[in-house]
PDB file of C-alpha atoms in Angstrom:
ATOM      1  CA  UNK C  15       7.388 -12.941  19.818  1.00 37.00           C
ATOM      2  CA  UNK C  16       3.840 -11.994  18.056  1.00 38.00           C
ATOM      3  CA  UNK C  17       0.625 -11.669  20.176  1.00 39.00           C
ATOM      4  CA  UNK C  18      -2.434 -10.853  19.416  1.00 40.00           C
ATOM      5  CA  UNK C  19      -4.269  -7.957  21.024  1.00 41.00           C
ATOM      6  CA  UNK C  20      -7.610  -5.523  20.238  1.00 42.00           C
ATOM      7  CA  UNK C  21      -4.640  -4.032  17.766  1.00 46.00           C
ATOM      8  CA  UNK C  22      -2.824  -6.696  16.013  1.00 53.00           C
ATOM      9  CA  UNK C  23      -5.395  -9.041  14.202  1.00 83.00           C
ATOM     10  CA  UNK C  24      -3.144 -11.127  11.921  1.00 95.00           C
ATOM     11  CA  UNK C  25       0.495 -11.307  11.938  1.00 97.00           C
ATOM     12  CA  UNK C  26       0.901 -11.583   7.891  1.00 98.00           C
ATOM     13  CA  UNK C  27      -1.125 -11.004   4.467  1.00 98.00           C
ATOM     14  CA  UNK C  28      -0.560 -11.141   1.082  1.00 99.00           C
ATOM     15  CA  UNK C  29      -2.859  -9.966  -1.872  1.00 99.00           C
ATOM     16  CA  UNK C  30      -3.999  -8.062  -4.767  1.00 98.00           C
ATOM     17  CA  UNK C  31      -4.158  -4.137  -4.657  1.00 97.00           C
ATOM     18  CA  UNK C  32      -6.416  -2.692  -7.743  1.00 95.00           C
ATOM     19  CA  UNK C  33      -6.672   0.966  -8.030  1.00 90.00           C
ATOM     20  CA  UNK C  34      -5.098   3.752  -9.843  1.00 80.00           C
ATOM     21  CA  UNK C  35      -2.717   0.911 -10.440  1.00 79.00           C
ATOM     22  CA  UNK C  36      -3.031  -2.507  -9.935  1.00 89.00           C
ATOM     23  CA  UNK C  37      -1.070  -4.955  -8.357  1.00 95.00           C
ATOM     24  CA  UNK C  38       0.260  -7.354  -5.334  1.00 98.00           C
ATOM     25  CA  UNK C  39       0.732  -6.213  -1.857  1.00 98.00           C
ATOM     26  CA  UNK C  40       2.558  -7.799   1.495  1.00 99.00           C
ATOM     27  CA  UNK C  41       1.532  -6.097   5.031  1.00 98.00           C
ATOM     28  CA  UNK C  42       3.756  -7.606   7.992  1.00 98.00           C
ATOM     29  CA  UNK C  43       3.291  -6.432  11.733  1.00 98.00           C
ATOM     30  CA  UNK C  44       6.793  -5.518  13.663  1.00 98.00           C
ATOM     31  CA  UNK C  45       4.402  -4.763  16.595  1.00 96.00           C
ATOM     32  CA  UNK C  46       0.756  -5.171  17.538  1.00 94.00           C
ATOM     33  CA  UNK C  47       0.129  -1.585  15.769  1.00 97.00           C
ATOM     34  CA  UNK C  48       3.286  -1.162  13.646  1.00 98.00           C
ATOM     35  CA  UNK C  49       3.089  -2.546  10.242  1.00 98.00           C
ATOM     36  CA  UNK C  50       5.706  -2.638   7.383  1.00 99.00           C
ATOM     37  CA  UNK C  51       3.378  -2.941   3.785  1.00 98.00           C
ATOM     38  CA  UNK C  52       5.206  -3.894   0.135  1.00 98.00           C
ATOM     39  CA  UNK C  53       3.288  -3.067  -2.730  1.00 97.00           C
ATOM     40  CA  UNK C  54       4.246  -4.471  -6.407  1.00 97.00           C
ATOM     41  CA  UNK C  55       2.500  -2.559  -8.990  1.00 93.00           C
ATOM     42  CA  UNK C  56       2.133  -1.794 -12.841  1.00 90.00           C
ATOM     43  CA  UNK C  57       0.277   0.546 -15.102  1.00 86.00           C
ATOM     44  CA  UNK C  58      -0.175   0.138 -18.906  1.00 87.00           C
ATOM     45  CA  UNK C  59      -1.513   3.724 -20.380  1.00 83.00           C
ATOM     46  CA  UNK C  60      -2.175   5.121 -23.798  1.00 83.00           C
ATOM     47  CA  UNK C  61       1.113   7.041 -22.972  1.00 85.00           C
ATOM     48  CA  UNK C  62       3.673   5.419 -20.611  1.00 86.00           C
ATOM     49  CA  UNK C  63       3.977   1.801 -18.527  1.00 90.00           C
ATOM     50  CA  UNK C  64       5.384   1.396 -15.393  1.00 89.00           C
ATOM     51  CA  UNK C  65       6.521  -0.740 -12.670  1.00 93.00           C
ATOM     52  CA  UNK C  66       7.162  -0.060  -8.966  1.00 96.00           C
ATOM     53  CA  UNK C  67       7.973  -0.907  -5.653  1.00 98.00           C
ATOM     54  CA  UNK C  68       6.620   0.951  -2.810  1.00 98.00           C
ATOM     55  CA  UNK C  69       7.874  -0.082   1.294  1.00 98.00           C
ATOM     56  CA  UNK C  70       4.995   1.738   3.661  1.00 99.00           C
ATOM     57  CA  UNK C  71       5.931   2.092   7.475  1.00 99.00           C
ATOM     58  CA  UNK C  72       2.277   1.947   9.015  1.00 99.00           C
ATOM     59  CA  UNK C  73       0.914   2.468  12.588  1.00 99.00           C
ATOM     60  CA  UNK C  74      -2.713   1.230  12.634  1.00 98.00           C
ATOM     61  CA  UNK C  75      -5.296   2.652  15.470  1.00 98.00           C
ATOM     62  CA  UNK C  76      -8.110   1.124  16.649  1.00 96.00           C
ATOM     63  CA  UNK C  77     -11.797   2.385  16.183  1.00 97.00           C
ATOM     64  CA  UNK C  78     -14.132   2.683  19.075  1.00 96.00           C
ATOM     65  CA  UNK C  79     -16.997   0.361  18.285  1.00 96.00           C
ATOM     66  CA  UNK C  80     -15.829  -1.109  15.462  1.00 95.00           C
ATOM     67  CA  UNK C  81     -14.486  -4.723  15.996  1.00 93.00           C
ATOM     68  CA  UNK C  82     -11.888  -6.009  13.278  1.00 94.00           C
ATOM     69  CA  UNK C  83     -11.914  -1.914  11.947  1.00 97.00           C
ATOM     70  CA  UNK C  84      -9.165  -0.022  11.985  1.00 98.00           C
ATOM     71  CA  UNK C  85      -7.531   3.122  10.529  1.00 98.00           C
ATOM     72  CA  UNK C  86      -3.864   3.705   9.802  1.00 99.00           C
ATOM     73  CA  UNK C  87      -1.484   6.300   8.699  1.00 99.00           C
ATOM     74  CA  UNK C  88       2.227   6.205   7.720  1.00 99.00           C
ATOM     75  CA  UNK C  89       5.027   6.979   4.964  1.00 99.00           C
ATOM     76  CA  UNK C  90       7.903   5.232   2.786  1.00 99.00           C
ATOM     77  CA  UNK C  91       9.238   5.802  -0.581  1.00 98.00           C
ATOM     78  CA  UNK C  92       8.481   3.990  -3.921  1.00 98.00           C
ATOM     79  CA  UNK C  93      11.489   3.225  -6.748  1.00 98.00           C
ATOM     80  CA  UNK C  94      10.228   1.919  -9.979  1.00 97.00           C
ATOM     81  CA  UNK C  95      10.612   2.325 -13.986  1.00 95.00           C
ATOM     82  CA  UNK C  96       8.650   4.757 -16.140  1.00 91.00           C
ATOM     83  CA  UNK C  97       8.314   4.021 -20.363  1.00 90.00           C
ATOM     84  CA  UNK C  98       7.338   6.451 -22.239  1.00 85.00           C
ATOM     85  CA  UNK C  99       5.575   5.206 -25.082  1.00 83.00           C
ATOM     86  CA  UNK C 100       5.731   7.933 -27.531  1.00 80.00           C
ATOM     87  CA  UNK C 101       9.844   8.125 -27.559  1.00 82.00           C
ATOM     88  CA  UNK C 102      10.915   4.624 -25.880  1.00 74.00           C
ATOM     89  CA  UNK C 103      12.788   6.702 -22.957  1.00 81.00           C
ATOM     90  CA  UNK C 104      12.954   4.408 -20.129  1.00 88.00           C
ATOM     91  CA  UNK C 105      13.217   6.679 -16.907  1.00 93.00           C
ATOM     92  CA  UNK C 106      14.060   5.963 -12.910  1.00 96.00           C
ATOM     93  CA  UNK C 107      10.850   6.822 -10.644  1.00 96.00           C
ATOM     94  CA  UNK C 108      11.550   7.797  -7.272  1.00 98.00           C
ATOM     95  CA  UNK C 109       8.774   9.507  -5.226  1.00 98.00           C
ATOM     96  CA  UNK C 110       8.268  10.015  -1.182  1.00 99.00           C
ATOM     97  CA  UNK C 111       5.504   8.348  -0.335  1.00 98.00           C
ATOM     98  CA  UNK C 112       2.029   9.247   2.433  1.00 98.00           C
ATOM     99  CA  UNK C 113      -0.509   6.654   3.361  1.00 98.00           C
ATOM    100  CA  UNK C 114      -3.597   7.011   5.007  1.00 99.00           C
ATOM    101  CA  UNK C 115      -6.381   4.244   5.435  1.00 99.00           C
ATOM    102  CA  UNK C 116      -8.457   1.861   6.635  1.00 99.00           C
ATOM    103  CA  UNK C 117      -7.827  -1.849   7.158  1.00 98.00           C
ATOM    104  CA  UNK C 118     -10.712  -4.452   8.178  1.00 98.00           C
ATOM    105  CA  UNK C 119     -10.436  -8.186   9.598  1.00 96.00           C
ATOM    106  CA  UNK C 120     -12.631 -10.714   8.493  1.00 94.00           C
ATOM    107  CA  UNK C 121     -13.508 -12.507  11.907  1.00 92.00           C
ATOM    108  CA  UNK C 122     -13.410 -16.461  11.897  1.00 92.00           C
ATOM    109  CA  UNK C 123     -11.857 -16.075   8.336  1.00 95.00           C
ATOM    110  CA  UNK C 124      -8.152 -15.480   6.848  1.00 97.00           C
ATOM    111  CA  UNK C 125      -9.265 -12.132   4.920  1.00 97.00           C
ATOM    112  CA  UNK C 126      -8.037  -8.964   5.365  1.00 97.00           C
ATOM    113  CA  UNK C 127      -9.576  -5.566   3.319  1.00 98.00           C
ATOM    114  CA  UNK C 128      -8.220  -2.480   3.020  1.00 98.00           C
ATOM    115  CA  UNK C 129      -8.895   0.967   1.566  1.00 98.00           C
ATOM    116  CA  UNK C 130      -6.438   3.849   1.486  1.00 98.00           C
ATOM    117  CA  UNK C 131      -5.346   7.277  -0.414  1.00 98.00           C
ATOM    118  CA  UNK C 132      -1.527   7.283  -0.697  1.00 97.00           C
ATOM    119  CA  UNK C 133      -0.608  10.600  -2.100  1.00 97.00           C
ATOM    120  CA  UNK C 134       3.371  10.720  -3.292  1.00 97.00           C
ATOM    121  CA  UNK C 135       5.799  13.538  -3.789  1.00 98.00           C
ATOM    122  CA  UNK C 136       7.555  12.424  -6.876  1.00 97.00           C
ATOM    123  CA  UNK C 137      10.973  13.292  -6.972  1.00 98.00           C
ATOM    124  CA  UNK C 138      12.277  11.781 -10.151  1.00 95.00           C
ATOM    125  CA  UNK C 139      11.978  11.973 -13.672  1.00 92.00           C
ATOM    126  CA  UNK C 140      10.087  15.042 -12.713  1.00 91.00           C
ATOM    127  CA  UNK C 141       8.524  16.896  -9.481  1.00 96.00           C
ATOM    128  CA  UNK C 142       5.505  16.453  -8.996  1.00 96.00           C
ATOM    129  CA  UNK C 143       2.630  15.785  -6.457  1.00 97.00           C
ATOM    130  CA  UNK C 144       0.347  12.617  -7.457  1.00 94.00           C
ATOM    131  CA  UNK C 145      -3.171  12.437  -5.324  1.00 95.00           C
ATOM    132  CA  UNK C 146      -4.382  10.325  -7.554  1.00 90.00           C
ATOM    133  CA  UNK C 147      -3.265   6.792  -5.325  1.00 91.00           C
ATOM    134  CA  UNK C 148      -5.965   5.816  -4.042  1.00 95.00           C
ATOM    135  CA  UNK C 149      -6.371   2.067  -3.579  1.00 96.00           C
ATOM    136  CA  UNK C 150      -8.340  -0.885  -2.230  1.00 98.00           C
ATOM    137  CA  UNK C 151      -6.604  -4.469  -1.655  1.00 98.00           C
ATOM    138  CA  UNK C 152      -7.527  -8.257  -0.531  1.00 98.00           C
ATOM    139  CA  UNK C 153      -5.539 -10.267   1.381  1.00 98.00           C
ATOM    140  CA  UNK C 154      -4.996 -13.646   2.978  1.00 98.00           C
ATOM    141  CA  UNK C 155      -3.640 -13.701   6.384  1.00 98.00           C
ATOM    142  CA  UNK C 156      -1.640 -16.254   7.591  1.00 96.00           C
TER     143      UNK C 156
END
């Protein structure tokens, strides 16, 4: 079963994650500190669209003094489509995934925010190592 303790504040949320990309995230707890988090994103450029699914593995922390605060770290992996808009190539994305954030609890209400950087090594259609993920989402809990 699911308890709650100073760790675990909610056992499920679901939301919107606007940032570099925007998009739709689901954060379950396997444990009071272990999270798994789904995010659902796309990105319309001058240049390229895309689509893709990233699975975090999370272990959130609390922080001294800080009631509903936390910060987390983890890692996962992200599979998606890239379209190139110049030549129509549609191309597989695969990239190794970092997370590192922070995650607050609303007391007395079902919100959850969250801000974090999640820099990826992408392995496919090219190498490459993207900083730029940096994110904030909104969630209910339930």
């Amino acid at each position: 079963g699911f308890g709650l303790s100073a760790n675990a504040q909610y056992k499920n949320a679901f939301g919107v994650r606007l940032g570099d990309a925007y998009g739709v995230t689901f954060k379950t707890f396997l444990q009071s500190n272990k999270a798994l988090d789904f995010i659902l994103n796309v990105r319309n450029r001058d240049d390229v669209e895309y689509f893709r699914l990233t699975g975090l593995y999370e272990v959130h922390n609390p922080i001294a003094g800080a009631p509903g605060l936390r910060w987390y770290y983890g890692g996962g992996g992200t599979i998606g489509r890239l379209n190139y808009k110049h030549n129509r190539d549609n191309e597989l994305y695969l990239s190794i995934d970092g997370v590192l954030g922070l995650d607050y609890k609303l007391d007395g209400a079902p919100l959850n925010f969250s801000l974090d950087w999640k820099p990826a090594l992408v392995l496919n259609p090219f190498t490459d190592f993207d900083a730029q993920g940096v994110g904030a989402s909104i969630r209910i809990t339930f």
